[in-house]
PDB file of C-alpha atoms in Angstrom:
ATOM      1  CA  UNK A   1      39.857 -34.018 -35.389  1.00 47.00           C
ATOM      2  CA  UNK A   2      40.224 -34.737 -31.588  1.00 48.00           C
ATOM      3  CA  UNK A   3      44.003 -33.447 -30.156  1.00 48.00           C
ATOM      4  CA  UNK A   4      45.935 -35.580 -28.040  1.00 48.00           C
ATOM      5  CA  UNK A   5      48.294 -34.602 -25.228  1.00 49.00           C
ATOM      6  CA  UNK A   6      52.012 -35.527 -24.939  1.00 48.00           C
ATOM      7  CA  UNK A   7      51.160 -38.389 -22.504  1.00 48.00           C
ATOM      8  CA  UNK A   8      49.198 -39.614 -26.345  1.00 49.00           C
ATOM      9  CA  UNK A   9      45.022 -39.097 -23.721  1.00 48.00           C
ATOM     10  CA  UNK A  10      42.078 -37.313 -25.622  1.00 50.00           C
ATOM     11  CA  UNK A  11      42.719 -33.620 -24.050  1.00 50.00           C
ATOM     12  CA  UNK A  12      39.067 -32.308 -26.134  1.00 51.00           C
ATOM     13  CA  UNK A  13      37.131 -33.344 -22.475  1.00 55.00           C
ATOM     14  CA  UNK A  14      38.934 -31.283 -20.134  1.00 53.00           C
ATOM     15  CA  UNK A  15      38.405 -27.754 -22.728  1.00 52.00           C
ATOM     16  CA  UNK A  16      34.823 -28.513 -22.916  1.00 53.00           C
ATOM     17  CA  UNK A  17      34.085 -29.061 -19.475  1.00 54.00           C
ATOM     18  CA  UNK A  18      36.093 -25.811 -18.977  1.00 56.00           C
ATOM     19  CA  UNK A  19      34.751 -23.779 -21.468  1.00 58.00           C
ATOM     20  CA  UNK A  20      31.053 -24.742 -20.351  1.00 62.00           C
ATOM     21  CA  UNK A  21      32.298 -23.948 -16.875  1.00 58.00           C
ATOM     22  CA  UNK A  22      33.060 -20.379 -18.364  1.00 58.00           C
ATOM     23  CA  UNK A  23      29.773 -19.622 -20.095  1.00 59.00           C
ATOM     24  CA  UNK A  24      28.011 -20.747 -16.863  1.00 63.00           C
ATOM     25  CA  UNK A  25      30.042 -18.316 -14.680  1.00 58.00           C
ATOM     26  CA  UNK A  26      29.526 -15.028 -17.803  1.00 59.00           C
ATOM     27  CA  UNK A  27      25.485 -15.782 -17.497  1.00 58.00           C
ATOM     28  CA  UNK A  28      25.681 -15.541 -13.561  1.00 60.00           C
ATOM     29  CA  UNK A  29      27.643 -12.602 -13.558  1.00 57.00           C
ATOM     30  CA  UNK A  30      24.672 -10.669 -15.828  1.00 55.00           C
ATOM     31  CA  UNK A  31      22.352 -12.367 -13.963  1.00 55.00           C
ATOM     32  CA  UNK A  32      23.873 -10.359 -10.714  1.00 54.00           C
ATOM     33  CA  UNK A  33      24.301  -7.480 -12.727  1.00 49.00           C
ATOM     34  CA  UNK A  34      20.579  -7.436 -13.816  1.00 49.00           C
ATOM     35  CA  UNK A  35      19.450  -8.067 -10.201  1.00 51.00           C
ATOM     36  CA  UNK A  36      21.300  -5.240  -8.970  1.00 49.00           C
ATOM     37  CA  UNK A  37      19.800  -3.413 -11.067  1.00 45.00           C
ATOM     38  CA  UNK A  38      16.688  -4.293 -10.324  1.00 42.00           C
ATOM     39  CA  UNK A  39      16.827  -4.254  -6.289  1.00 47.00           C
ATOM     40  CA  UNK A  40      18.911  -0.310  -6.676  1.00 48.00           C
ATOM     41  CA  UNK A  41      15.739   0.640  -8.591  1.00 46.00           C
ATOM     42  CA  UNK A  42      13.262  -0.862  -6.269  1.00 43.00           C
ATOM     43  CA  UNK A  43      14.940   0.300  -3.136  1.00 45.00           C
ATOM     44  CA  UNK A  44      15.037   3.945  -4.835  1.00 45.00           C
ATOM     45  CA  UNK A  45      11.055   3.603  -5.394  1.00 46.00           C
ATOM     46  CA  UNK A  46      10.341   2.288  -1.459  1.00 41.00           C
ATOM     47  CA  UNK A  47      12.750   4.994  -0.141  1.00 46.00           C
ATOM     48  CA  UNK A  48      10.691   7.799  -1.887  1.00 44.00           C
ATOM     49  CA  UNK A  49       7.351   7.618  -1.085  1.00 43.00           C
ATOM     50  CA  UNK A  50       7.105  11.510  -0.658  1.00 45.00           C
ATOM     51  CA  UNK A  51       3.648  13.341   0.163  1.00 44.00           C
ATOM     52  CA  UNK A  52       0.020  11.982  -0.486  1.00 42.00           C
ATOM     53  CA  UNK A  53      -0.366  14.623  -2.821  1.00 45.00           C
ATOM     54  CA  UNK A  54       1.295  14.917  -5.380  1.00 46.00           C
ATOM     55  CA  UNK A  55       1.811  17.579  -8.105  1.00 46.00           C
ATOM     56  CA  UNK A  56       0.070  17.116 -11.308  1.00 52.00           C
ATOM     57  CA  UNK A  57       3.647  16.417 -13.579  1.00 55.00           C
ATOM     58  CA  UNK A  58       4.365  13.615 -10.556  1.00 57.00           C
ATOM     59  CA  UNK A  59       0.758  11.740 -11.398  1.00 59.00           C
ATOM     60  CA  UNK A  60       1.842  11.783 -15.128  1.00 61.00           C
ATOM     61  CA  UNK A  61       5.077  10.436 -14.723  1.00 65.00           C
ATOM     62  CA  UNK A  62       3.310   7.979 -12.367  1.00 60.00           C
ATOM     63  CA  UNK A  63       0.661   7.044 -14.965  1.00 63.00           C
ATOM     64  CA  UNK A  64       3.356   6.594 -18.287  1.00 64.00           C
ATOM     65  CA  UNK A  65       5.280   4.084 -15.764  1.00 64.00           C
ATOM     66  CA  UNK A  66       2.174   2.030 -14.760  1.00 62.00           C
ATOM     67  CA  UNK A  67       1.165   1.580 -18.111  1.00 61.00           C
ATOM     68  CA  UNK A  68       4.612   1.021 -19.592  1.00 63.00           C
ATOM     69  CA  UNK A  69       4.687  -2.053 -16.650  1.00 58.00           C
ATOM     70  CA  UNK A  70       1.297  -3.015 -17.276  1.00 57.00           C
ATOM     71  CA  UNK A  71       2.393  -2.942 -21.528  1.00 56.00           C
ATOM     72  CA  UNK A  72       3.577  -6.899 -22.709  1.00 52.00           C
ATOM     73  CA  UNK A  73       6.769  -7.774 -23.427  1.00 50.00           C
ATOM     74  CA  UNK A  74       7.655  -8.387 -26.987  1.00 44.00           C
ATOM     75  CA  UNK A  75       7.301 -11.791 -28.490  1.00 46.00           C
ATOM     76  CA  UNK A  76       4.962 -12.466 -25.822  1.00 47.00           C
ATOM     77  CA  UNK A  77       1.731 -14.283 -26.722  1.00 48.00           C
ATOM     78  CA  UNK A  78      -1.751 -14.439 -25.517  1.00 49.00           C
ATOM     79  CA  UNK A  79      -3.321 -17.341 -23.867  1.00 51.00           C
ATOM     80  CA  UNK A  80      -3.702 -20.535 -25.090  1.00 45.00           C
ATOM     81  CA  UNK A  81      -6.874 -20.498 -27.159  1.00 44.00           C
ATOM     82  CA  UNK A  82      -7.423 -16.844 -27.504  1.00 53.00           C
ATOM     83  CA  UNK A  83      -6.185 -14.446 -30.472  1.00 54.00           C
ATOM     84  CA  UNK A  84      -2.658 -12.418 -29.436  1.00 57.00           C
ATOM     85  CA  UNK A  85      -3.718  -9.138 -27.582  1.00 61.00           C
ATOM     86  CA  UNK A  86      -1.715  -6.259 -28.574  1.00 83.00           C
ATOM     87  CA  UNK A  87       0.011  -3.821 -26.434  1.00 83.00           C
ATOM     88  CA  UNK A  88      -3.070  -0.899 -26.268  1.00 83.00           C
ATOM     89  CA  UNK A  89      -5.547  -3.784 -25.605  1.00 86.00           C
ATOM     90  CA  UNK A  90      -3.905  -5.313 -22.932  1.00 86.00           C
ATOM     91  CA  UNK A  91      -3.243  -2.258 -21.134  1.00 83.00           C
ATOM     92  CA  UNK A  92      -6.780  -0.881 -21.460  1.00 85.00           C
ATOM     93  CA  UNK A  93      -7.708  -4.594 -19.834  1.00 87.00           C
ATOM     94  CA  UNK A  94      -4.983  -4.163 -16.695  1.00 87.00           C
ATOM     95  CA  UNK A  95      -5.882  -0.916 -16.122  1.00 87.00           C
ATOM     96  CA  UNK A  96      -9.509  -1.457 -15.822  1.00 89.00           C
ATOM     97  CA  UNK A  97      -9.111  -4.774 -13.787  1.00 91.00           C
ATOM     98  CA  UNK A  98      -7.269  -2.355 -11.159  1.00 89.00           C
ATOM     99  CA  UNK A  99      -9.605   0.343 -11.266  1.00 89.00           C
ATOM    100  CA  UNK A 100     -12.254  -2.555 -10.066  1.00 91.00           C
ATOM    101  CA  UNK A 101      -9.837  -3.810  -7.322  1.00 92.00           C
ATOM    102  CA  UNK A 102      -9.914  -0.249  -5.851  1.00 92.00           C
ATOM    103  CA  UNK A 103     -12.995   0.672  -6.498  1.00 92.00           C
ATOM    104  CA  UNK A 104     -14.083  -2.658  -4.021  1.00 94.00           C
ATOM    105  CA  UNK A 105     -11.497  -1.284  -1.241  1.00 94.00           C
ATOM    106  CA  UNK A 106     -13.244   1.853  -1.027  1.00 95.00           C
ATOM    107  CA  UNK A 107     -16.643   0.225  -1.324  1.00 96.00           C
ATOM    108  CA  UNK A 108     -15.551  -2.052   1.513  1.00 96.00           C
ATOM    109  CA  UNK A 109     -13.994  -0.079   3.556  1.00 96.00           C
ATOM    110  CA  UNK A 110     -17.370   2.473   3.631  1.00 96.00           C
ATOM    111  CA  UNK A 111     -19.544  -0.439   4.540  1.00 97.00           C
ATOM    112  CA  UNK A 112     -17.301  -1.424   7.489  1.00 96.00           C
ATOM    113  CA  UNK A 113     -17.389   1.813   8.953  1.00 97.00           C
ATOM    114  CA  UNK A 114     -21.386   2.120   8.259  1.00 96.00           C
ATOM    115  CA  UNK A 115     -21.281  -0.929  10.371  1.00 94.00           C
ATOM    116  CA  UNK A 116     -19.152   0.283  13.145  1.00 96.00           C
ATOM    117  CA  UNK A 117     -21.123   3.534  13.031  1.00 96.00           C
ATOM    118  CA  UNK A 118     -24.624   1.453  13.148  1.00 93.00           C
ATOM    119  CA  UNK A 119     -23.007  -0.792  16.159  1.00 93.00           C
ATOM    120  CA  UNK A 120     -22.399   1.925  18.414  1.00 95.00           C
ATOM    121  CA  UNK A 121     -25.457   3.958  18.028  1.00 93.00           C
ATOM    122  CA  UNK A 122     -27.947   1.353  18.476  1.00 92.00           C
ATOM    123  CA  UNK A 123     -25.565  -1.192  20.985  1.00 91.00           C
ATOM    124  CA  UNK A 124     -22.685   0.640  22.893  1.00 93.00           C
ATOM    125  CA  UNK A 125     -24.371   4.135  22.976  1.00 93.00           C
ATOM    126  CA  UNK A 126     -27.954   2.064  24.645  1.00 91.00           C
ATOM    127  CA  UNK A 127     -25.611  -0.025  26.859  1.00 90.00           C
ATOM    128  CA  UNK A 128     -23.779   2.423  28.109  1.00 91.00           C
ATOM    129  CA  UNK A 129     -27.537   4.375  28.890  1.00 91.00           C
ATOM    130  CA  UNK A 130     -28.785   1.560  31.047  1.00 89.00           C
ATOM    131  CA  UNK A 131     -25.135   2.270  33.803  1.00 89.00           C
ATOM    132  CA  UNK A 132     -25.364  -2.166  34.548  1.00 88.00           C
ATOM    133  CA  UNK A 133     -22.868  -2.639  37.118  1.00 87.00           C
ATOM    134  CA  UNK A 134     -22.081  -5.898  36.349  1.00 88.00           C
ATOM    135  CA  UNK A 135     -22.422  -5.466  32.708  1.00 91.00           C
ATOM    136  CA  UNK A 136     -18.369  -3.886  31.061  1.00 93.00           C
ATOM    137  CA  UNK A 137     -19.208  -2.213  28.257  1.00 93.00           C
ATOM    138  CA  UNK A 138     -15.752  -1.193  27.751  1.00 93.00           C
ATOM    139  CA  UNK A 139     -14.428  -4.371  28.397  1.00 94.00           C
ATOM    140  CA  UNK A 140     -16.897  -6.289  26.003  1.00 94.00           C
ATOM    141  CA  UNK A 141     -16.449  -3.610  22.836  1.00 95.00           C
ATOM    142  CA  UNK A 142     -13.076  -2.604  23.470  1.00 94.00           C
ATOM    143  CA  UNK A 143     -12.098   0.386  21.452  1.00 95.00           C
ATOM    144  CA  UNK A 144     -14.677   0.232  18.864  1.00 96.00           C
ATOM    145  CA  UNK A 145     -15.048   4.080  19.068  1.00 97.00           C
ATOM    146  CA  UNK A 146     -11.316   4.527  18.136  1.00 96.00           C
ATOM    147  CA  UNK A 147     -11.435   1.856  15.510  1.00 97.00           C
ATOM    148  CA  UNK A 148     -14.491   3.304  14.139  1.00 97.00           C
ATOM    149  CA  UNK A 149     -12.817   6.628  13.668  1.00 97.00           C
ATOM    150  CA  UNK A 150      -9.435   5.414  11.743  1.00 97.00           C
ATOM    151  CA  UNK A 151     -12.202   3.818   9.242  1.00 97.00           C
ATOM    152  CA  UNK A 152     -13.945   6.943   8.909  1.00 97.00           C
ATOM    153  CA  UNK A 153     -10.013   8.413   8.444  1.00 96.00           C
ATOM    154  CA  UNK A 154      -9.034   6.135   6.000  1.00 96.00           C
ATOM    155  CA  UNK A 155     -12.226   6.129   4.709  1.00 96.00           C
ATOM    156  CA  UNK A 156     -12.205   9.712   3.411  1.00 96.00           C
ATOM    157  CA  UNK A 157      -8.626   9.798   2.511  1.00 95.00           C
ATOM    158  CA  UNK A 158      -9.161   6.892  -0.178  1.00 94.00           C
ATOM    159  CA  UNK A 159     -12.248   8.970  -1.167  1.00 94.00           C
ATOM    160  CA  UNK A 160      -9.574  11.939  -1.621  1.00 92.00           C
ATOM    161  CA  UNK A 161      -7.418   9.901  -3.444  1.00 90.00           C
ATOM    162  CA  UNK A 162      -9.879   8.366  -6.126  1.00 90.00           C
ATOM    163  CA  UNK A 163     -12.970  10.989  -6.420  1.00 87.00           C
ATOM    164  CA  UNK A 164     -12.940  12.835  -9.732  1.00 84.00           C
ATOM    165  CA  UNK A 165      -8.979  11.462 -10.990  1.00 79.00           C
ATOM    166  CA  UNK A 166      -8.678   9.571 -14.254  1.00 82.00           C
ATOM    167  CA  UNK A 167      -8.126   6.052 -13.109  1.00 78.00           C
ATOM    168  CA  UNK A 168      -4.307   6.052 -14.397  1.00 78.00           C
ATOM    169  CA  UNK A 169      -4.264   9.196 -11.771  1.00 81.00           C
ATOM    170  CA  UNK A 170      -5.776   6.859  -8.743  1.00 84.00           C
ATOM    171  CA  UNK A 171      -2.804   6.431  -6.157  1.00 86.00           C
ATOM    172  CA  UNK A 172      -3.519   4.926  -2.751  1.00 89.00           C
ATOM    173  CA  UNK A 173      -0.390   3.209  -1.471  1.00 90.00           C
ATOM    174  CA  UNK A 174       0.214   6.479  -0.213  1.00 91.00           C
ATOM    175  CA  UNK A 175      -2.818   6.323   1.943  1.00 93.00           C
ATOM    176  CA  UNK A 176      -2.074   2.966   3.722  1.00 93.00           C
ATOM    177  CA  UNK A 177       1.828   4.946   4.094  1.00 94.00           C
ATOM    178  CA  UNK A 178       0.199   7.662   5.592  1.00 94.00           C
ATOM    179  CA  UNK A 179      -1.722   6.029   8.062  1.00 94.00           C
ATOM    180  CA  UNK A 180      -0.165   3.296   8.739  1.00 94.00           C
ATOM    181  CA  UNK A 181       0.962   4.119  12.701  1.00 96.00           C
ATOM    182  CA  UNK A 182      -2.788   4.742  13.363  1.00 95.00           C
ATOM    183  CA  UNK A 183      -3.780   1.598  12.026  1.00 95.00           C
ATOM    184  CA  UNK A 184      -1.150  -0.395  14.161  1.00 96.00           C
ATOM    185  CA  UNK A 185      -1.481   1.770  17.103  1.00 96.00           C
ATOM    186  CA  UNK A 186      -5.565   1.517  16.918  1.00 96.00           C
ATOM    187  CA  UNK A 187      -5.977  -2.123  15.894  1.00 96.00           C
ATOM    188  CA  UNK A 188      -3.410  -3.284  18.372  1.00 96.00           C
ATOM    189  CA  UNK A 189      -5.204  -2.453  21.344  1.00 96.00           C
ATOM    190  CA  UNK A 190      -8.601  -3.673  19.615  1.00 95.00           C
ATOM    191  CA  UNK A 191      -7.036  -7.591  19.054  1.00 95.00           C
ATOM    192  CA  UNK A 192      -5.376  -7.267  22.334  1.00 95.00           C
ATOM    193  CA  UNK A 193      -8.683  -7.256  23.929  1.00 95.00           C
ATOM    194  CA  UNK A 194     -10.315  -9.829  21.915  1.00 94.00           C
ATOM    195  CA  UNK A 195     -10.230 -12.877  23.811  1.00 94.00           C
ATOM    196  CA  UNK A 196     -10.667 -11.623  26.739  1.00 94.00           C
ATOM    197  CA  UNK A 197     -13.967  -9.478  25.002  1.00 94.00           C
ATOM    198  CA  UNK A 198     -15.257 -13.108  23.600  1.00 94.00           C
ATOM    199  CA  UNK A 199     -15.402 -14.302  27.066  1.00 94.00           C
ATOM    200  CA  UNK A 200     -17.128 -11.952  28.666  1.00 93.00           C
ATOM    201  CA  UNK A 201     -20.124 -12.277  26.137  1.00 91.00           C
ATOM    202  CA  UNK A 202     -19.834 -15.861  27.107  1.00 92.00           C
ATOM    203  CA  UNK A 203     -20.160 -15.011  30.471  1.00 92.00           C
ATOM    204  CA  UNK A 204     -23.158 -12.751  29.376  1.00 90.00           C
ATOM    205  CA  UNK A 205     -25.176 -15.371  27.652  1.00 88.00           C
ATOM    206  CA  UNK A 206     -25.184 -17.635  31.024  1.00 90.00           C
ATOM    207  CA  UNK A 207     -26.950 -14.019  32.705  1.00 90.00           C
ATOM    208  CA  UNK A 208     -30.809 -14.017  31.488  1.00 90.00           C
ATOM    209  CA  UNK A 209     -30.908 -10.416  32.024  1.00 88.00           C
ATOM    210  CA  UNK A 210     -28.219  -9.359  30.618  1.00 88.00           C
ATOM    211  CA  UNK A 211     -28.839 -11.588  27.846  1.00 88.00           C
ATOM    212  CA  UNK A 212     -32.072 -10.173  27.159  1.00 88.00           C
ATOM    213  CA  UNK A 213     -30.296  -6.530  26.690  1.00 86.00           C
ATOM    214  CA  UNK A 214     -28.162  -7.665  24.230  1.00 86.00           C
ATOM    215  CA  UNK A 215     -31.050  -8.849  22.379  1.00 87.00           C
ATOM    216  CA  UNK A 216     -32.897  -5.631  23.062  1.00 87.00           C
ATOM    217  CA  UNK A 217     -30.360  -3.747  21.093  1.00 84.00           C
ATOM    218  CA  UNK A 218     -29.860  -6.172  18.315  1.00 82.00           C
ATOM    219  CA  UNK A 219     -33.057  -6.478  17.785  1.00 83.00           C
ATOM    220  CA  UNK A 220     -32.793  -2.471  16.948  1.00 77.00           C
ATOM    221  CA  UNK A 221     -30.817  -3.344  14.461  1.00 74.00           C
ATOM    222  CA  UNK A 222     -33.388  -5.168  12.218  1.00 70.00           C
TER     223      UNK A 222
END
């Protein structure tokens, strides 16, 4: 039965809008609550990164998180189409799918440096031989003997972090922490150059002789 005020108006509006008003404001307040949380904990897990190696209790504490994150959360359902994966399944499928993912960063990262490696033995290094006073060596490949040995740092400290550990074991963020400043400091200088590298080979290609080095020493690389 709706309740009338003294003035004889339907007061029932007002309460609901009021009391809907409440509810609204209780779920925001848990929703902060929950996000704080969430941001303390997440702030805690940037702020301690610690050493690339760690001790074998840190890896297994490590490895029960991952795969509690990786584990579904309940009542949820598989996709459309396919039978409900349980909890062991599904993180047996994760895991694998990021043991792939870092098996092809280590994969590509060795191939980039073979490539560096390969471009400065059988370009730079010949280049460099043939002491062209018009032709800048430096000035056309930069670096390259800098950048080649971060890859060959980074290279072997992935290696360290992934040869002969179970994959739940396999950390590398700590790698990319770890090196990080050499990366920036390294690559910076590289990309700096770079436009100024591209035109110089433009200016190369116009030279016939110079040209025809250039294709001297790729041709080494067939």
């Amino acid at each position: 039965m709706e309740t009338k005020d003294a003035t004889g108006k339907d007061s029932t509006g007002p309460k609901k809008k009021n009391l809907t008003f409440l509810k609204q404001r209780l779920y925001m307040l848990e929703r902060r609550k929950t996000d704080t949380i969430v941001e303390k904990n997440l702030s805690a897990d940037l702020n301690s990164s610690g050493t690339l190696r760690r001790s074998q209790s840190d890896r297994s504490e490590y490895s029960q998180k991952l795969q509690e994150k990786m584990a579904p959360q309940a009542g949820s359902s598989g996709p459309v189409g396919s039978p409900l994966e349980n909890e062991e399944q599904l993180s047996r499928r994760m895991m694998a799918k990021r043991q792939k993912i870092i098996a092809e960063m280590v994969q590509t990262e060795r191939d980039y440096c073979h490539d560096l490696d390969l471009c400065i033995r059988t370009v730079v290094e010949p280049l460099r031989r043939m002491q062209i006073a018009r032709f800048d060596v430096d000035g056309l490949f930069s670096n390259i003997e800098s950048v080649h040995q971060i890859s060959a740092k980074l290279l072997s400290l992935l290696e360290e972090a992934t040869t002969d550990m179970e994959p739940p074991m396999q950390v590398i963020g700590g790698v990319f922490l770890q090196i990080k400043d050499l990366l920036e400091d390294t690559y910076k200088i590289y990309c700096y150059h770079h436009d100024d590298a591209h035109i110089l080979l433009e200016s190369y290609e116009k030279d016939e002789e110079l040209k025809q080095c250039l294709r001297d020493c790729l041709q080494s690389l067939k």
